[in-house]
Coordinates of C-alpha atoms and ligand atoms in Angstrom, one line a residue:
M13 CA 0.0 0.0 0.0
R14 CA 1.2 3.5 -0.7
P15 CA 1.9 5.9 2.2
F16 CA -1.0 8.3 2.9
I17 CA -1.9 11.0 5.5
Y18 CA -4.4 9.8 8.1
E19 CA -6.6 12.4 9.8
R20 CA -9.5 12.0 12.2
A21 CA -12.4 14.4 12.0
E22 CA -14.5 15.1 15.0
S23 CA -17.3 17.0 13.3
I24 CA -19.0 17.2 9.9
E25 CA -17.5 20.6 9.3
A26 CA -14.0 19.4 10.2
A27 CA -14.4 16.4 7.9
V28 CA -15.3 18.6 4.9
Q29 CA -12.5 21.0 5.6
A30 CA -10.0 18.2 5.8
Q31 CA -11.0 16.9 2.4
I32 CA -11.0 20.4 0.8
A33 CA -7.5 20.9 2.2
A34 CA -6.5 17.4 0.9
G35 CA -7.6 18.5 -2.6
Q36 CA -5.3 21.6 -2.4
R37 CA -2.1 19.6 -1.5
P38 CA 0.3 19.1 -4.4
K39 CA -0.5 15.7 -6.0
N40 CA 2.3 13.2 -5.5
I41 CA 0.9 10.7 -8.0
A42 CA 0.2 11.7 -11.6
S43 CA -3.3 10.1 -11.9
V44 CA -6.9 10.9 -12.1
H45 CA -7.6 9.5 -8.6
A46 CA -9.3 11.7 -6.1
P47 CA -6.6 13.1 -3.8
G48 CA -8.7 12.4 -0.7
Q49 CA -11.1 9.9 0.6
Y50 CA -13.3 9.5 3.7
L51 CA -12.8 6.5 5.8
A52 CA -16.1 5.1 7.2
G53 CA -16.1 1.3 7.8
G54 CA -13.1 1.0 5.4
T55 CA -14.4 -2.3 4.1
T56 CA -14.1 -1.2 0.4
L57 CA -11.7 1.7 0.6
I58 CA -8.9 -0.2 2.3
D59 CA -9.3 -3.2 -0.1
L60 CA -8.9 -0.9 -3.1
M61 CA -6.0 0.9 -1.6
K62 CA -4.2 -2.4 -0.9
L63 CA -4.9 -3.4 -4.5
D64 CA -3.5 0.0 -5.7
V65 CA -6.7 0.7 -7.5
M66 CA -7.5 3.8 -5.2
R67 CA -4.6 6.0 -4.3
P68 CA -5.7 8.7 -1.9
Q69 CA -3.0 11.0 -0.5
T70 CA -5.2 11.9 2.5
V71 CA -7.7 9.7 4.3
T72 CA -10.1 11.4 6.7
D73 CA -11.6 9.0 9.3
I74 CA -15.2 10.0 9.9
N75 CA -16.1 7.3 12.5
A76 CA -16.4 10.0 15.2
L77 CA -19.5 11.2 13.3
E78 CA -21.4 8.2 14.6
R79 CA -22.1 10.4 17.6
S80 CA -23.5 13.2 15.4
P81 CA -26.8 13.4 13.4
A82 CA -25.0 11.4 10.8
G83 CA -25.1 8.5 13.1
T84 CA -28.8 8.3 13.9
I85 CA -32.0 6.8 12.5
E86 CA -35.1 9.0 12.9
F87 CA -38.7 8.6 12.0
S88 CA -40.8 11.8 11.7
P89 CA -43.8 13.0 9.7
K90 CA -41.3 13.8 6.9
G91 CA -40.4 10.1 6.7
L92 CA -37.3 8.2 7.6
R93 CA -33.9 9.8 8.0
L94 CA -30.9 7.4 7.9
G95 CA -27.6 8.9 9.0
A96 CA -24.8 8.1 6.6
M97 CA -22.6 6.7 9.5
V98 CA -25.3 4.3 10.6
R99 CA -23.9 0.8 10.2
M100 CA -25.7 -1.5 7.7
A101 CA -26.6 -4.0 10.5
A102 CA -28.3 -1.3 12.6
A103 CA -30.6 -0.3 9.8
A104 CA -31.2 -3.8 8.6
D105 CA -32.3 -4.9 12.1
H106 CA -34.3 -1.8 13.0
P107 CA -37.8 -3.1 13.8
D108 CA -39.6 0.1 12.4
I109 CA -37.6 -0.1 9.2
R110 CA -38.4 -3.8 8.8
E111 CA -42.1 -3.1 9.3
N112 CA -42.5 0.2 7.3
Y113 CA -39.8 -0.1 4.7
P114 CA -39.0 -3.8 4.3
V115 CA -37.3 -3.3 1.0
I116 CA -34.6 -1.2 2.8
A117 CA -34.1 -3.7 5.6
Q118 CA -33.9 -6.6 3.2
S119 CA -31.5 -4.9 0.8
L120 CA -29.1 -4.5 3.7
Q121 CA -29.7 -7.8 5.3
L122 CA -29.0 -9.7 2.1
A123 CA -25.7 -7.8 1.5
A124 CA -22.2 -8.9 2.4
S125 CA -21.7 -10.8 5.7
A126 CA -22.7 -10.2 9.3
Q127 CA -19.2 -9.0 10.1
L128 CA -19.1 -6.6 7.2
R129 CA -22.6 -5.3 8.0
N130 CA -21.5 -4.5 11.5
M131 CA -18.6 -2.5 10.2
A132 CA -19.8 -0.9 7.0
S133 CA -21.7 2.4 6.9
L134 CA -24.7 3.3 4.8
G135 CA -22.8 6.2 3.2
G136 CA -19.9 4.0 2.2
N137 CA -22.3 1.3 1.0
V138 CA -23.9 3.5 -1.7
L139 CA -20.4 4.7 -2.8
Q140 CA -18.9 1.3 -3.1
R141 CA -17.2 0.7 -6.4
T142 CA -17.7 -2.0 -8.9
R143 CA -16.5 -5.6 -8.5
C144 CA -15.4 -5.8 -12.1
T145 CA -12.3 -7.9 -12.2
Y146 CA -10.6 -5.7 -14.8
F147 CA -11.1 -2.7 -12.6
R148 CA -9.9 -4.4 -9.4
D149 CA -6.9 -6.1 -10.8
T150 CA -4.2 -3.6 -12.0
S151 CA -2.4 -6.3 -14.0
Y152 CA -5.1 -5.6 -16.7
A153 CA -3.9 -2.4 -18.5
S154 CA -7.3 -1.7 -20.0
C155 CA -9.9 -0.2 -17.7
N156 CA -11.5 3.2 -18.5
K157 CA -12.8 3.4 -15.0
R158 CA -9.3 3.1 -13.5
E159 CA -7.2 4.6 -16.2
P160 CA -9.4 6.8 -18.5
G161 CA -8.7 6.2 -22.2
S162 CA -7.1 2.8 -21.6
G163 CA -10.0 0.8 -23.0
C164 CA -12.3 -1.8 -21.5
A165 CA -11.0 -5.3 -21.2
A166 CA -14.4 -6.5 -20.1
M167 CA -16.0 -5.9 -23.5
D168 CA -14.4 -8.9 -25.1
G169 CA -13.2 -10.5 -21.9
Y170 CA -15.1 -12.7 -19.4
N171 CA -18.1 -10.5 -18.8
R172 CA -20.6 -12.9 -17.1
T173 CA -21.2 -10.6 -14.1
H174 CA -21.3 -7.3 -16.1
A175 CA -24.2 -5.0 -16.7
V176 CA -26.7 -5.0 -19.5
L177 CA -28.6 -1.8 -18.6
G178 CA -27.1 1.7 -18.5
V179 CA -23.8 0.6 -20.1
S180 CA -21.7 2.6 -22.5
D181 CA -19.1 1.8 -25.2
N182 CA -16.5 2.6 -22.6
C183 CA -17.6 0.6 -19.6
I184 CA -20.0 -2.3 -18.8
A185 CA -19.1 -2.7 -15.1
A186 CA -22.0 -3.5 -12.9
Y187 CA -22.9 -1.4 -9.9
A188 CA -22.5 -3.9 -7.0
G189 CA -24.5 -2.5 -4.1
D190 CA -28.0 -3.6 -3.0
F191 CA -29.2 -0.8 -0.7
A192 CA -29.0 1.9 -3.4
H193 CA -31.8 0.1 -5.4
A194 CA -34.1 0.3 -2.4
L195 CA -33.4 4.1 -2.1
I196 CA -33.9 4.9 -5.7
A197 CA -37.1 2.9 -5.8
L198 CA -38.5 4.9 -2.9
D199 CA -37.5 8.3 -4.3
A200 CA -35.0 8.9 -1.4
Q201 CA -33.0 12.1 -1.2
V202 CA -29.4 12.5 -0.1
E203 CA -28.3 15.1 2.4
V204 CA -24.9 16.4 1.5
A205 CA -22.5 18.7 3.4
G206 CA -20.1 20.8 1.3
E207 CA -17.6 23.5 1.7
N208 CA -20.0 26.4 1.4
R209 CA -23.4 24.9 1.6
D210 CA -25.4 21.9 2.5
R211 CA -27.8 20.5 -0.2
L212 CA -30.4 17.8 -0.9
V213 CA -29.9 15.7 -4.0
P214 CA -32.4 13.2 -5.3
F215 CA -30.8 9.8 -4.9
A216 CA -31.4 9.2 -8.6
M217 CA -29.0 12.1 -9.3
L218 CA -26.2 10.8 -7.1
H219 CA -24.7 8.4 -9.5
R220 CA -23.7 9.1 -13.1
P221 CA -24.0 6.7 -16.0
P222 CA -20.6 5.6 -17.3
G223 CA -20.9 7.4 -20.7
D224 CA -17.6 8.7 -21.9
T225 CA -16.3 9.2 -18.4
P226 CA -16.8 6.0 -16.4
H227 CA -14.1 7.1 -13.9
I228 CA -16.5 9.9 -12.7
E229 CA -19.1 7.9 -10.8
T230 CA -21.1 10.5 -8.8
N231 CA -22.2 14.1 -9.0
L232 CA -20.6 14.9 -5.6
A233 CA -18.2 17.9 -5.6
P234 CA -14.7 17.4 -4.2
G235 CA -14.9 17.2 -0.4
E236 CA -18.7 16.8 -0.2
L237 CA -19.8 14.4 2.5
I238 CA -23.0 12.5 2.6
T239 CA -24.6 13.0 6.0
A240 CA -28.0 11.2 5.6
F241 CA -30.6 9.6 3.3
L242 CA -34.1 10.9 3.5
V243 CA -36.9 8.5 2.6
P244 CA -40.4 10.1 2.2
P245 CA -43.3 8.8 4.1
I246 CA -44.9 6.1 1.8
P247 CA -47.5 4.2 3.9
W248 CA -47.8 1.6 1.2
A249 CA -44.0 0.9 1.3
R250 CA -45.0 -1.7 3.9
R251 CA -45.8 -3.8 0.8
S252 CA -42.2 -3.8 -0.5
L253 CA -39.4 -6.2 -0.8
Y254 CA -35.9 -6.9 -2.2
L255 CA -35.3 -10.1 -4.1
K256 CA -31.7 -10.9 -4.8
V257 CA -30.6 -13.8 -7.1
R258 CA -26.9 -14.8 -6.8
D259 CA -24.6 -17.7 -7.4
R260 CA -24.8 -18.7 -3.7
E261 CA -27.4 -17.8 -1.2
S262 CA -25.2 -15.8 1.1
Y263 CA -22.2 -13.5 1.1
E264 CA -22.4 -12.9 -2.6
F265 CA -23.2 -10.0 -5.0
A266 CA -26.4 -10.0 -7.0
L267 CA -26.5 -11.4 -10.5
A268 CA -30.0 -9.9 -10.7
S269 CA -32.1 -8.2 -8.1
A270 CA -35.4 -6.3 -7.8
A271 CA -36.5 -3.7 -5.3
V272 CA -40.3 -3.3 -5.6
A273 CA -43.0 -1.5 -3.7
L274 CA -46.7 -1.9 -4.5
D275 CA -49.8 0.1 -3.7
L276 CA -52.7 -2.2 -4.6
D277 CA -56.4 -1.4 -5.0
G278 CA -58.0 -4.8 -5.0
G279 CA -55.7 -6.6 -7.4
V280 CA -55.0 -3.5 -9.4
A281 CA -51.7 -1.5 -9.2
R282 CA -52.4 2.0 -8.1
N283 CA -48.7 2.8 -7.6
V284 CA -45.6 0.7 -8.4
R285 CA -41.9 1.3 -7.7
I286 CA -39.3 -0.8 -9.3
A287 CA -35.5 -0.7 -9.3
L288 CA -33.2 -3.4 -10.7
G289 CA -29.8 -4.4 -9.4
G290 CA -27.0 -6.8 -10.5
V291 CA -27.9 -6.0 -14.1
S292 CA -27.2 -2.2 -14.3
A293 CA -24.2 0.1 -14.4
L294 CA -25.6 2.3 -11.7
P295 CA -28.6 2.2 -9.3
W296 CA -31.5 1.7 -11.8
R297 CA -35.1 2.8 -11.6
A298 CA -37.2 0.9 -14.1
H299 CA -39.7 3.6 -15.1
A300 CA -40.9 1.9 -18.2
A301 CA -41.8 -1.2 -16.2
E302 CA -43.7 0.9 -13.6
E303 CA -45.7 2.6 -16.4
A304 CA -46.5 -0.8 -17.9
L305 CA -48.2 -1.8 -14.7
Q306 CA -49.9 1.4 -13.7
G307 CA -53.7 0.8 -13.3
K308 CA -53.4 -2.8 -14.4
P309 CA -54.3 -6.0 -12.6
L310 CA -51.2 -7.9 -11.7
D311 CA -51.7 -10.9 -13.9
D312 CA -49.3 -12.9 -16.1
D313 CA -49.8 -10.6 -19.1
S314 CA -49.1 -7.3 -17.3
L315 CA -46.2 -8.7 -15.3
N316 CA -44.5 -10.1 -18.4
A317 CA -45.2 -6.8 -20.3
A318 CA -43.5 -5.0 -17.4
A319 CA -40.5 -7.3 -17.5
E320 CA -40.2 -6.8 -21.3
A321 CA -40.3 -3.1 -20.9
A322 CA -37.7 -3.1 -18.1
F323 CA -35.2 -4.8 -20.4
A324 CA -36.2 -3.4 -23.8
D325 CA -32.9 -1.4 -23.9
A326 CA -30.6 -4.1 -22.5
R327 CA -27.3 -4.5 -24.3
A328 CA -25.7 -7.9 -23.6
R329 CA -22.2 -9.1 -24.3
E330 CA -21.0 -12.7 -24.9
H331 CA -21.3 -14.1 -21.4
N332 CA -23.9 -12.0 -19.7
A333 CA -26.9 -12.4 -22.1
F334 CA -28.5 -14.7 -19.5
K335 CA -28.9 -11.7 -17.2
V336 CA -31.7 -10.4 -19.5
A337 CA -33.8 -13.5 -19.0
L338 CA -32.8 -13.8 -15.3
G339 CA -33.5 -10.1 -14.6
K340 CA -37.0 -10.4 -16.1
R341 CA -37.8 -13.5 -14.1
T342 CA -36.5 -11.9 -10.9
L343 CA -38.7 -8.9 -11.5
V344 CA -41.8 -10.9 -12.1
R345 CA -41.1 -13.1 -9.0
A346 CA -40.5 -10.1 -6.8
L347 CA -43.8 -8.4 -8.0
R348 CA -45.8 -11.6 -7.4
Q349 CA -44.3 -12.0 -3.9
A350 CA -45.0 -8.4 -3.1
A351 CA -48.6 -8.7 -4.3
T352 CA -49.2 -11.6 -1.9
M353 CA -47.5 -10.2 1.2
E354 CA -49.7 -10.4 4.3
L355 CA -49.8 -6.9 5.9
Ligands
FAD421 C1 -16.5 -9.7 0.6 C2 -17.4 -8.6 0.4 C3 -18.7 -8.9 0.1 C4 -19.6 -7.8 -0.1 N1 -20.9 -8.1 -0.5 C5 -21.8 -7.1 -0.7 C6 -23.1 -7.3 -1.1 O1 -23.6 -8.4 -1.3 N2 -24.0 -6.2 -1.3 C7 -23.5 -4.9 -1.0 O2 -24.3 -4.0 -1.2 N3 -22.3 -4.7 -0.6 C8 -21.4 -5.7 -0.5 N4 -20.1 -5.5 -0.1 C9 -19.7 -4.1 0.0 C10 -19.9 -3.5 1.4 O3 -21.2 -3.4 1.7 C11 -19.2 -2.2 1.3 O4 -17.8 -2.5 1.4 C12 -19.5 -1.3 2.5 O5 -20.9 -1.0 2.5 C13 -18.8 0.0 2.3 O6 -19.0 0.8 3.5 P1 -17.8 1.4 4.4 O7 -18.4 2.2 5.4 O8 -16.9 0.3 4.8 O9 -17.1 2.3 3.3 P2 -15.6 2.8 3.1 O10 -14.8 1.6 2.6 O11 -15.1 3.4 4.4 O12 -15.8 3.9 2.0 C14 -16.2 3.6 0.7 C15 -16.2 4.8 -0.1 O13 -17.2 5.7 0.3 C16 -16.7 7.0 0.6 N5 -17.4 7.4 1.8 C17 -17.7 6.7 2.9 N6 -18.6 7.4 3.6 C18 -18.9 8.5 3.0 C19 -19.7 9.7 3.3 N7 -20.5 9.7 4.4 N8 -19.7 10.7 2.4 C20 -19.0 10.6 1.3 N9 -18.2 9.6 0.9 C21 -18.1 8.6 1.8 C22 -15.2 6.8 0.9 O14 -14.4 7.9 0.6 C23 -14.9 5.6 0.0 O15 -14.6 6.1 -1.3 C24 -19.2 -6.5 0.1 C25 -17.9 -6.2 0.5 C26 -17.0 -7.3 0.7 C27 -15.6 -6.9 1.1

């Protein structure tokens, strides 16, 4: 691992200032890498630093923020506020989240391992980086996400786990997280602290599609710190779930997943929210599938039409074409399960 400066921030303001200062230090590595990173649970950052994929000069430890509003879970008439320093396990096991927003609890419960969930934070979770082998292994020279302009070895390499939705000619890496799909399905917002202002960002605007710049993954400005996620009050989110399909039933990333929430009037869909994971380059809201179900009874015809709409723009490569069929089946199964949930 390369040497780096370690600092510990005791407040949100101090953390942001530390990262702004990090950006102003002369760069000791000629690279596109962000000069500073926040250290939350460290379960992704430290791995990537050891692999020499991420090379921050300054690492700002924000674990002290667990004792600030960034470390709390709150319910109010405005909905659910999840502090970014809340550990995954704390949110996954929270009885009110399990009851009122099961899709959130399940997306966290089905992620990683118990040890990782105890350590990892919600903020770090949504900013985790892809598990694409060509990104994580620096012995591959071609990775536009790691070294812009170097090409994408996954295009014609082994691409079984790669994305089919939201991909570009420069990158087909899949977004690996689970929780983000629950947040995007529920129209969550992200509370961000910056140098001169705090702001609220729709979660759907946090991540960027790979396009021509796959190395720029979010719309966060340098130094900006996520402090919380705000989930609006959606009483019918009690009928929601996260279905994750993977190569083994635990401690594995999704091959395909669906985060769904349903508001039913009799058997008819009054409101539907759908996000798809494992198959997409970024957290993915399936608006076309939602529209296909709006006002319809949830029968085989409408469910299949929704699945077709969800994957109409899919672009598969040699080894990941199965994800189109798997993704459709995952979505249909998730919707059927949600429709029959006992509330
Ligand atoms: C073996 C293994 C299996 C896993 N399986 C899954 C899985 O199935 N599903 C899943 O979703 N995840 C999985 N993960 C990923 C895991 O959930 C993430 O590593 C974890 O959530 C990251 O959180 P952290 O607090 O440790 O982040 P860190 O490693 O501390 O930080 C990650 C990144 O986020 C940035 N960051 C952290 N907090 C903030 C903040 N508040 N504001 C701005 N930037 C911030 C850091 O600068 C860094 O770039 C797995 C990880 C491992 C190692």
